[in-house]
PDB file of C-alpha atoms in Angstrom:
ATOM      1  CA  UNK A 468      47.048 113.771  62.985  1.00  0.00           C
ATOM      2  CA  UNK A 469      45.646 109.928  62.956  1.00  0.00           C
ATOM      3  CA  UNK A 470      49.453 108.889  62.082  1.00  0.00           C
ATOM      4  CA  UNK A 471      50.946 111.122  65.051  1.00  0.00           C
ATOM      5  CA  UNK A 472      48.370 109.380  66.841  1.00  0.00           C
ATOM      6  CA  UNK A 473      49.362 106.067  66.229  1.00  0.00           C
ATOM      7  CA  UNK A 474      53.115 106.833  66.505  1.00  0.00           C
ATOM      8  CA  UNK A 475      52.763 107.986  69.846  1.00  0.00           C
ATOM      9  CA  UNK A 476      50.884 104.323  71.228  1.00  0.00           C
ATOM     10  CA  UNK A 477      53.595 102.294  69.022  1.00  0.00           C
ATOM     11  CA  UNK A 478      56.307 104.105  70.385  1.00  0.00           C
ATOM     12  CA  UNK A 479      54.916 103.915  74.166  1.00  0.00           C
ATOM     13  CA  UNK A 480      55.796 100.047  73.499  1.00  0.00           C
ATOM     14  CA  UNK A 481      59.170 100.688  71.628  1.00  0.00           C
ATOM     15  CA  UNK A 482      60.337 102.714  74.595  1.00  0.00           C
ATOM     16  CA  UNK A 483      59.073  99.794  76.807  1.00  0.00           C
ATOM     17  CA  UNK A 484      61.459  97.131  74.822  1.00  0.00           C
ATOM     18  CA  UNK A 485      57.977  95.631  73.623  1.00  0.00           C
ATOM     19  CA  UNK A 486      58.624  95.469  70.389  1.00  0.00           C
ATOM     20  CA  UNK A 487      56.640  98.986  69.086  1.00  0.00           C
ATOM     21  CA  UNK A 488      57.122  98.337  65.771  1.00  0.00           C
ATOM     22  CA  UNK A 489      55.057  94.877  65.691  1.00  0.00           C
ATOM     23  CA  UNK A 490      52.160  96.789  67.024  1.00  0.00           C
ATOM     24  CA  UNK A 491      52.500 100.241  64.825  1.00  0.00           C
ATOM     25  CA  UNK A 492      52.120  98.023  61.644  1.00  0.00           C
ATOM     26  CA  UNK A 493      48.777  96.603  62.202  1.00  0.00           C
ATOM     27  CA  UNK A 494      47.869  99.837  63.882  1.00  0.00           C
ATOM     28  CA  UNK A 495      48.891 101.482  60.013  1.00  0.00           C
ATOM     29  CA  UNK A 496      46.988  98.698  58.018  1.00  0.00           C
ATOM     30  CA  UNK A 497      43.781  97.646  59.994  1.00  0.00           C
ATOM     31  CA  UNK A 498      43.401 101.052  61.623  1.00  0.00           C
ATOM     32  CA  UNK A 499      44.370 103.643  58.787  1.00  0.00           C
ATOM     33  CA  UNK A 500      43.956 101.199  56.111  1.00  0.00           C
ATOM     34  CA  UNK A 501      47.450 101.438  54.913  1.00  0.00           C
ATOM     35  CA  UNK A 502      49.280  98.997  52.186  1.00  0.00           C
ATOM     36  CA  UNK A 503      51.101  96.761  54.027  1.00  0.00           C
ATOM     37  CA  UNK A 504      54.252  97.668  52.380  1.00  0.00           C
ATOM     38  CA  UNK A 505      54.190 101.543  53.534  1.00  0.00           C
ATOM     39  CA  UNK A 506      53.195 100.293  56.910  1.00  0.00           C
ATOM     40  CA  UNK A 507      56.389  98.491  57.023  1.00  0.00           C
ATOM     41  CA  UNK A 508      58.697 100.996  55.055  1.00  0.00           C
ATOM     42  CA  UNK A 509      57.493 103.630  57.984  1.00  0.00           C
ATOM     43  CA  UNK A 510      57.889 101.624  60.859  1.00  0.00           C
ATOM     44  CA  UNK A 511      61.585 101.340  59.578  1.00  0.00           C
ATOM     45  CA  UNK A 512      62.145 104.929  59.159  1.00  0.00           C
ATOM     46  CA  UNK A 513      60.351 106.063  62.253  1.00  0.00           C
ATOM     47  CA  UNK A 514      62.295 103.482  64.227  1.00  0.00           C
ATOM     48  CA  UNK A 515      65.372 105.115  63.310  1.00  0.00           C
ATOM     49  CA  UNK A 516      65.555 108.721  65.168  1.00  0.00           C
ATOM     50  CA  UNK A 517      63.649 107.005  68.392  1.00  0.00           C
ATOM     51  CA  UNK A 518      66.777 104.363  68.674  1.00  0.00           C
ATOM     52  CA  UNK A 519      69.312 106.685  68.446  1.00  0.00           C
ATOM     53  CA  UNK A 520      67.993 108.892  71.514  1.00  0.00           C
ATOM     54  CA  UNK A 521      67.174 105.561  73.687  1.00  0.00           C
ATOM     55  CA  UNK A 522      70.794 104.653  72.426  1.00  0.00           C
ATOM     56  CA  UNK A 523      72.103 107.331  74.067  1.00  0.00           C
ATOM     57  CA  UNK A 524      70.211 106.480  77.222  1.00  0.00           C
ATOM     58  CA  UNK A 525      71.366 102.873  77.431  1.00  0.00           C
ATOM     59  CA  UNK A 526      74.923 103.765  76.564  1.00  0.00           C
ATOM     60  CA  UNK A 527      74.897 106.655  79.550  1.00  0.00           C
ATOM     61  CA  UNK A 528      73.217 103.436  82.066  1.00  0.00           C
ATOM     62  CA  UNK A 529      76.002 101.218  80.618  1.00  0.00           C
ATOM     63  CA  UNK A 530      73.967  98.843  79.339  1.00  0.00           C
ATOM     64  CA  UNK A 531      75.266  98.510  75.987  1.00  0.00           C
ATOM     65  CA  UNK A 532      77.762  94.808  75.620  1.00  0.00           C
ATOM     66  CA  UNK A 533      79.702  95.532  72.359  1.00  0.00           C
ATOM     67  CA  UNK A 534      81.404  92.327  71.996  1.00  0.00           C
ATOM     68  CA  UNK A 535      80.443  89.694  69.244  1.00  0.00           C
ATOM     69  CA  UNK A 536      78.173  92.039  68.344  1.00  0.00           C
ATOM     70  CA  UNK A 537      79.796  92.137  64.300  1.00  0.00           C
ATOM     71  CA  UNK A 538      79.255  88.311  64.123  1.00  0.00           C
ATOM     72  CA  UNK A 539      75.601  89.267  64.856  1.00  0.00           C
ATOM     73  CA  UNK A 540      75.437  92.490  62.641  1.00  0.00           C
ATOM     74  CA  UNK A 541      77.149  91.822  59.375  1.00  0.00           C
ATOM     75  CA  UNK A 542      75.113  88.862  58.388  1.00  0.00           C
ATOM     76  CA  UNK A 543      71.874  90.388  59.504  1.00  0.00           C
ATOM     77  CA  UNK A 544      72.555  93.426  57.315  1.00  0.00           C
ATOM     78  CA  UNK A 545      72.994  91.489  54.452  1.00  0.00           C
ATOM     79  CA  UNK A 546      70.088  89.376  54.856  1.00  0.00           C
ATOM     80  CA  UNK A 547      67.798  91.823  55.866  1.00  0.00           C
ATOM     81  CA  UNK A 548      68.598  93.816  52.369  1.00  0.00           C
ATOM     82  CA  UNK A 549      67.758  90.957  50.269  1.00  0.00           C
ATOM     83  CA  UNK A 550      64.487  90.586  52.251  1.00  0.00           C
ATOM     84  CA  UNK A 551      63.892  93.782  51.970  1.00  0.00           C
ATOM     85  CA  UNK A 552      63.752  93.505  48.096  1.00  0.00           C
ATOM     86  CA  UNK A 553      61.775  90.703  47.806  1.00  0.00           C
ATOM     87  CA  UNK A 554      59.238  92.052  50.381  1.00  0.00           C
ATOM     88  CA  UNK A 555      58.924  94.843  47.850  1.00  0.00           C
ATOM     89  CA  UNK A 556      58.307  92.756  45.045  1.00  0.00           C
ATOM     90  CA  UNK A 557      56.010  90.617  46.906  1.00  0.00           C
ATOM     91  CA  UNK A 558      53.628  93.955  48.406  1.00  0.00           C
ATOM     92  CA  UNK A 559      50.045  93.426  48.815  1.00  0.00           C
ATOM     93  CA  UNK A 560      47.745  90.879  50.666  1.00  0.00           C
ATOM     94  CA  UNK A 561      50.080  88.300  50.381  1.00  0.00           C
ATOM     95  CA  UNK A 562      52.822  89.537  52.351  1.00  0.00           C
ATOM     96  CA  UNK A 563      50.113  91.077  54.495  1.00  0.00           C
ATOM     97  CA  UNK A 564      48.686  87.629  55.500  1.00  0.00           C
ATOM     98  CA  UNK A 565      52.340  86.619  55.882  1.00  0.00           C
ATOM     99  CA  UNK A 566      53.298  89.254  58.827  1.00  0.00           C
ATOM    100  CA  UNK A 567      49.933  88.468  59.878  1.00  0.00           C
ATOM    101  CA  UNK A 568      50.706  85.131  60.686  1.00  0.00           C
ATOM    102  CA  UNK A 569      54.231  86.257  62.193  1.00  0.00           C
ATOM    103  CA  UNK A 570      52.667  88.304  64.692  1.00  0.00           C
ATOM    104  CA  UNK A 571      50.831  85.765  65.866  1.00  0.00           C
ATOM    105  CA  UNK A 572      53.354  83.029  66.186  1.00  0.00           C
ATOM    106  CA  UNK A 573      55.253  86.276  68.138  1.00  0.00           C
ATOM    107  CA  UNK A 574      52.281  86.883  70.057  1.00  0.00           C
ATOM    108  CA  UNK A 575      51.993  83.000  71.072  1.00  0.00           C
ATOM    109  CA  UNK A 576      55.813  82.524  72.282  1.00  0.00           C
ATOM    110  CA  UNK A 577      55.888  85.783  74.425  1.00  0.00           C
ATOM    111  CA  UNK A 578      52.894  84.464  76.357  1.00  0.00           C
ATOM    112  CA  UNK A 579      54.329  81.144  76.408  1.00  0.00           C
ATOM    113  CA  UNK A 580      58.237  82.532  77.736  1.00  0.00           C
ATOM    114  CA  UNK A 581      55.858  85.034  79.848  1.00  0.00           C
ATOM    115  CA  UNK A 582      53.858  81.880  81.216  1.00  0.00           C
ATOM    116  CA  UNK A 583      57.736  79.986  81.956  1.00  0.00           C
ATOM    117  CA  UNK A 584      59.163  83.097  83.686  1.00  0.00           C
ATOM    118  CA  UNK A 585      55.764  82.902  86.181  1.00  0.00           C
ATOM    119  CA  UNK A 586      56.038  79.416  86.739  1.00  0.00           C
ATOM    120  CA  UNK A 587      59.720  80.149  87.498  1.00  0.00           C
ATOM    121  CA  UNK A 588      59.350  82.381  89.860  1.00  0.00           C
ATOM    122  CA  UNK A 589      56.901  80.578  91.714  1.00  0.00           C
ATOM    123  CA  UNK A 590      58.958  77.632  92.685  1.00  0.00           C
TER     124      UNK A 590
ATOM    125  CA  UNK B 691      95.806  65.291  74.289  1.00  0.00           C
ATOM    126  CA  UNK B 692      97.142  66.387  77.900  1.00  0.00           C
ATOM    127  CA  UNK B 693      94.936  68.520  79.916  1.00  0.00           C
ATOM    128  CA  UNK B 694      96.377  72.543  78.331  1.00  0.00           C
ATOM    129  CA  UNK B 695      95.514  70.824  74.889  1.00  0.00           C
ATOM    130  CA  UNK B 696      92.441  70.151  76.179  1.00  0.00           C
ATOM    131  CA  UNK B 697      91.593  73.189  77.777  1.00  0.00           C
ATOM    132  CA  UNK B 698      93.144  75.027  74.254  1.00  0.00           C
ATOM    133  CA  UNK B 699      90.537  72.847  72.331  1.00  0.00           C
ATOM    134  CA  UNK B 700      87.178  73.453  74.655  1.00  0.00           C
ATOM    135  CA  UNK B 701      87.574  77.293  74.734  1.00  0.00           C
ATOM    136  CA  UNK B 702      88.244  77.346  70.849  1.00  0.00           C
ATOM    137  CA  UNK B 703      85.052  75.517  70.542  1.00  0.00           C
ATOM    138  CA  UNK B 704      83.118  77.316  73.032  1.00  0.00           C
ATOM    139  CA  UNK B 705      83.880  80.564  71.130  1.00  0.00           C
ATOM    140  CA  UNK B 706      83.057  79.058  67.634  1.00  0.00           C
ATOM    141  CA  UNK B 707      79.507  77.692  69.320  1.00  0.00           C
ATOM    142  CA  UNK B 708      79.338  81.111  70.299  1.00  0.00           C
ATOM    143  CA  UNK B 709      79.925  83.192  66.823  1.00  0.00           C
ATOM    144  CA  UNK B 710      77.665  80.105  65.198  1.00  0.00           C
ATOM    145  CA  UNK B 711      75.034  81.627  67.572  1.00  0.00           C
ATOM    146  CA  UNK B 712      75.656  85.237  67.094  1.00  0.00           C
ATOM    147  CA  UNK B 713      75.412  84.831  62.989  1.00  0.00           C
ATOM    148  CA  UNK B 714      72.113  82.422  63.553  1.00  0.00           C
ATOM    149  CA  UNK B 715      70.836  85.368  65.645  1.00  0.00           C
ATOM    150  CA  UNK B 716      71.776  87.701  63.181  1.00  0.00           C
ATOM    151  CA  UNK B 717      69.991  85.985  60.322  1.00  0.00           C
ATOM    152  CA  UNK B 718      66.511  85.530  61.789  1.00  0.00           C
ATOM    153  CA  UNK B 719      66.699  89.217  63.232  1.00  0.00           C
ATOM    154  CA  UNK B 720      67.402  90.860  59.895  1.00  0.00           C
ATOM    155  CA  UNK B 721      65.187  88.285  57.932  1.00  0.00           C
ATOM    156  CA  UNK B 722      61.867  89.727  60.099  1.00  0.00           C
ATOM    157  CA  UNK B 723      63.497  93.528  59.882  1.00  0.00           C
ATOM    158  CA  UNK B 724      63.709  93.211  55.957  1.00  0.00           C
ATOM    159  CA  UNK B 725      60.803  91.203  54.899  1.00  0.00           C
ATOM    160  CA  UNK B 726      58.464  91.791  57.650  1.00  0.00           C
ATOM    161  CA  UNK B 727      59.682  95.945  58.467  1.00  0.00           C
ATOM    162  CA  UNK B 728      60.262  95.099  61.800  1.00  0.00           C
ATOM    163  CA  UNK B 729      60.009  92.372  64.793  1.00  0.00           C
ATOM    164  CA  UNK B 730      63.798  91.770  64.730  1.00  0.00           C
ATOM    165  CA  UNK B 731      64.098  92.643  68.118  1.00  0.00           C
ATOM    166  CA  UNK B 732      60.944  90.147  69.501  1.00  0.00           C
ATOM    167  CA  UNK B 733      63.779  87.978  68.042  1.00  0.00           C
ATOM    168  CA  UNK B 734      66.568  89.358  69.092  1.00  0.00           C
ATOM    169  CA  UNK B 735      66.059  90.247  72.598  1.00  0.00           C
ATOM    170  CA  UNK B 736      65.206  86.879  73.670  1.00  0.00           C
ATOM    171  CA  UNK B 737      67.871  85.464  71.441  1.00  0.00           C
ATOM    172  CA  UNK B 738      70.532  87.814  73.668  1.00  0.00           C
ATOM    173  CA  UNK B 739      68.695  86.376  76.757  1.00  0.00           C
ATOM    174  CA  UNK B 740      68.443  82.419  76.558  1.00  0.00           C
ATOM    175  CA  UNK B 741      71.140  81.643  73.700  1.00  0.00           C
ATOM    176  CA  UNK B 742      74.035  84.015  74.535  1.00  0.00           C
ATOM    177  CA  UNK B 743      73.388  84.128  78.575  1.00  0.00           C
ATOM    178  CA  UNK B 744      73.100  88.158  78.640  1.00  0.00           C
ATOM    179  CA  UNK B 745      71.189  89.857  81.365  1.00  0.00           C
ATOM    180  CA  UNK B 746      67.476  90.952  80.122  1.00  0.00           C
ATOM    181  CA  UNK B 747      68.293  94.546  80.704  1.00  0.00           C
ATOM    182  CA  UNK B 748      71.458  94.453  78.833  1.00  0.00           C
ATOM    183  CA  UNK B 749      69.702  92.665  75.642  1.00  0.00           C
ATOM    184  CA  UNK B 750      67.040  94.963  75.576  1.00  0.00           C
ATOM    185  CA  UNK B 751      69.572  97.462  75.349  1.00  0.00           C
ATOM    186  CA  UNK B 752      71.944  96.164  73.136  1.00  0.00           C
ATOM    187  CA  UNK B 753      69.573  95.346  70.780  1.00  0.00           C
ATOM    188  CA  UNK B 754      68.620  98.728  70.173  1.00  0.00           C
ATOM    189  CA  UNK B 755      72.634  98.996  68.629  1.00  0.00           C
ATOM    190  CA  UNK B 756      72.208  95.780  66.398  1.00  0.00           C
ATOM    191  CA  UNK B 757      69.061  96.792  64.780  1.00  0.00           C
ATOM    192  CA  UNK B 758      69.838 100.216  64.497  1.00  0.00           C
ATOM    193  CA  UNK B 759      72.472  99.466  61.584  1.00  0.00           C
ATOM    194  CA  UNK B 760      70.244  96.765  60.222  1.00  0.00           C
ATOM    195  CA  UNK B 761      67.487  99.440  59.704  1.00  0.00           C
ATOM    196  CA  UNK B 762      69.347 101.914  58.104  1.00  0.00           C
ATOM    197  CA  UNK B 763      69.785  99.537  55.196  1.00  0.00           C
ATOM    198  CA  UNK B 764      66.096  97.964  55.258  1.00  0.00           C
ATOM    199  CA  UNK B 765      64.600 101.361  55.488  1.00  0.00           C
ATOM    200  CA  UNK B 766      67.428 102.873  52.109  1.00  0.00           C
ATOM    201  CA  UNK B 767      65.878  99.887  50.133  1.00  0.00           C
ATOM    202  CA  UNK B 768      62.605 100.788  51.080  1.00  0.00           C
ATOM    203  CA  UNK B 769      63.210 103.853  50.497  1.00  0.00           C
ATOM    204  CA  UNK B 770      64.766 103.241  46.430  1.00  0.00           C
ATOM    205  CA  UNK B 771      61.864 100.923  46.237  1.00  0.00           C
ATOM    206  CA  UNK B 772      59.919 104.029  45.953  1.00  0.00           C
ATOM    207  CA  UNK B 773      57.209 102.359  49.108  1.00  0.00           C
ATOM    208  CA  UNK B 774      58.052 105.411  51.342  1.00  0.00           C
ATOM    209  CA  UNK B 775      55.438 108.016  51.623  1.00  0.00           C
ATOM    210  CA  UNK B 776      57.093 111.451  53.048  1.00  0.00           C
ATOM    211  CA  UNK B 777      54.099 112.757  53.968  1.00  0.00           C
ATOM    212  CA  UNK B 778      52.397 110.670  56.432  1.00  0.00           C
ATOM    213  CA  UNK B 779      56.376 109.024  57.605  1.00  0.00           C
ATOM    214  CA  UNK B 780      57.299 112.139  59.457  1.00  0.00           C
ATOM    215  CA  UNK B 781      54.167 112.662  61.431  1.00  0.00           C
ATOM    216  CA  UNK B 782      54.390 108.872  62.375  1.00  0.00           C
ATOM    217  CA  UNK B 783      58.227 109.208  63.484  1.00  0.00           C
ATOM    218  CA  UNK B 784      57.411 112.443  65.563  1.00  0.00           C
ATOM    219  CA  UNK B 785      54.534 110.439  67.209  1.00  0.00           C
ATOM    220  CA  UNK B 786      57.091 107.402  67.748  1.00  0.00           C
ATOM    221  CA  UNK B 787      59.334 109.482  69.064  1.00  0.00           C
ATOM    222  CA  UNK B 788      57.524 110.988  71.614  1.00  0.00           C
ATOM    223  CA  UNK B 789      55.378 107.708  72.300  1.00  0.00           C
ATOM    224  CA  UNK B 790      59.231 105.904  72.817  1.00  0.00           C
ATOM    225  CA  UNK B 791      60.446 108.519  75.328  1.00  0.00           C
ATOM    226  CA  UNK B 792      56.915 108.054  77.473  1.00  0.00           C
ATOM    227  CA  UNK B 793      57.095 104.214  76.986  1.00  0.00           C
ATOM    228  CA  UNK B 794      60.898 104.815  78.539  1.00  0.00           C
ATOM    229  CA  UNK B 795      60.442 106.474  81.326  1.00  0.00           C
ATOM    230  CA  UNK B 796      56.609 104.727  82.476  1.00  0.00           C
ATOM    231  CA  UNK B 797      58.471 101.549  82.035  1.00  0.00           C
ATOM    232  CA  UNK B 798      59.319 100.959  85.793  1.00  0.00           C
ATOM    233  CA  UNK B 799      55.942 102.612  87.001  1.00  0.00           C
ATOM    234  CA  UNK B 800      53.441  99.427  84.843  1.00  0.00           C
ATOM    235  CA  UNK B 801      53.149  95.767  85.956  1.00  0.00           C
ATOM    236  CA  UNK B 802      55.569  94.180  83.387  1.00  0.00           C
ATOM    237  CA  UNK B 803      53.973  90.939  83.334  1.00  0.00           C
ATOM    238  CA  UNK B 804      50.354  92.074  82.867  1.00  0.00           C
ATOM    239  CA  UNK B 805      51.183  94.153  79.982  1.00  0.00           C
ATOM    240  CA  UNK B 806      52.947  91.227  78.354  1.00  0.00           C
ATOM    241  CA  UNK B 807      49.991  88.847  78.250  1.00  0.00           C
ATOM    242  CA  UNK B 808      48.016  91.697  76.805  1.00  0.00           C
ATOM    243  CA  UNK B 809      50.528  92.542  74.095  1.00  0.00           C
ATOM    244  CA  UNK B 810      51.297  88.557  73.361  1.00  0.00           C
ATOM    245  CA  UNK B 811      47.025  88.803  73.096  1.00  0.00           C
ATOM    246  CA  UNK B 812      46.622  92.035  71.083  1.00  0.00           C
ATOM    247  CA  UNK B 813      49.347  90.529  68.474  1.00  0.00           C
ATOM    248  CA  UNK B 814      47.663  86.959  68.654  1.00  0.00           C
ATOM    249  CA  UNK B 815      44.264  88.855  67.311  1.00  0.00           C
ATOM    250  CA  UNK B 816      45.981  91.966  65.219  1.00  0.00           C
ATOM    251  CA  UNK B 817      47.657  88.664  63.492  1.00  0.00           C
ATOM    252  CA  UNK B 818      44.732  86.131  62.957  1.00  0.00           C
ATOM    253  CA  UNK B 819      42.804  89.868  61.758  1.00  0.00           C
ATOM    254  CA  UNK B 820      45.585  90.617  58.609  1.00  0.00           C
ATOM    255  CA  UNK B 821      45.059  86.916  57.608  1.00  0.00           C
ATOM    256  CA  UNK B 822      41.272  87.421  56.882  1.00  0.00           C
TER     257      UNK B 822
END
């Protein structure tokens, strides 16, 4: 029930464009105690069915801009897999401490752009 | 060079700058979906935004179609990895589901730039947290 739980407040963010998945990780290891490694590997999968039905949403609203996107894709696929392998070779505190410090270098530039945007809009 | 060379030779280099960008963008998205499991779009979104000049909405949303593939391939080697646990992985997805069609439509209805600074906060201490 604690992992529907937690699903449901990372998604709330996912469907906001906030990035659920950087928040359902920690939720996964500091709140259910979870190896970092499974934390990730679900994220992944649970992100899965939840894009394909906002997909569809943004595709109906137009929003979708197909072009260039390959140049973007292709190498990002690749890449990705071989991370993806040496993240599971790595496991343990070490990668833990690694995302750790990922959030918060992700946590620090969205209140920085956020900070920009206001200043922006100001003048 | 007269001025149609010219003109020939800027908008071959404008689109090269421009699939340079795209495969950058590409790289550091799928190097945080692989290794970290996710973030690739807290890269990619504001990648679409400030490097390749699309509207916010639109790179939120077209996002969601460049990670998608990416994830199908993180998640497989995950998944062969043998770090998946069935289990517990389905009652997180239903949860994200749900959570992601709420988040969707309550999206209009919050002050945006509140909720940022406490998410940028929440990640700042979740992160400094998983280091200790």
């Amino acid at each position: 029930m604690w992992y529907a739980i937690v699903g449901f407040l990372g998604g709330i963010f996912g469907g906001m464009g906030m990035g659920g998945g950087t928040l359902l990780i920690p939720l996964l290891t500091l709140g259910l105690g979870l190896p970092q490694i499974q934390a990730q590997g679900i994220n992944l999968i649970a992100f899965i069915p939840m894009a394909i039905v906002t997909l569809i949403i943004h595709v109906k609203n137009g929003l979708i801009e197909k072009s260039g996107l390959m140049f973007m894709i292709i190498p990002a696929i690749i890449i990705s897999v071989i991370f993806s392998i040496i993240a599971n070779n790595i496991q343990g505190e070490n990668l833990q401490k690694a995302f750790g410090v990922f959030l918060a270098v992700l946590g620090v530039i969205q209140i920085v752009m956020q900070i920009i945007k206001d200043k922006k809009a100001k003048e | 060079m007269n001025i149609f060379q010219k003109s020939w030779y800027n908008n071959i280099m404008k689109k090269t700058k421009q699939k340079f960008l795209e495969v950058i963008g590409g790289i550091f998205t799928g190097f945080a979906n692989g290794f970290f499991g996710g973030g690739g779009g807290m890269i990619s979104v504001p990648f679409m935004t400030y490097a390749l000049k699309k509207e916010p909405k639109k790179s939120h949303a077209t996002t969601m179609l460049v990670i998608l593939p990416i994830t199908v391939f993180s998640a497989s080697t995950y998944i062969l990895k043998g770090s998946i646990d069935w289990s517990i992985t389905w009652q997180t997805a239903v949860g994200v589901l749900l959570g992601g069609v709420v988040g969707a439509l309550i999206l209009k209805k919050i002050p945006n730039k509140i909720l940022t600074y406490v998410f940028g906060l929440v990640m700042i201490v979740a992160g400094v947290r998983m280091c200790f």
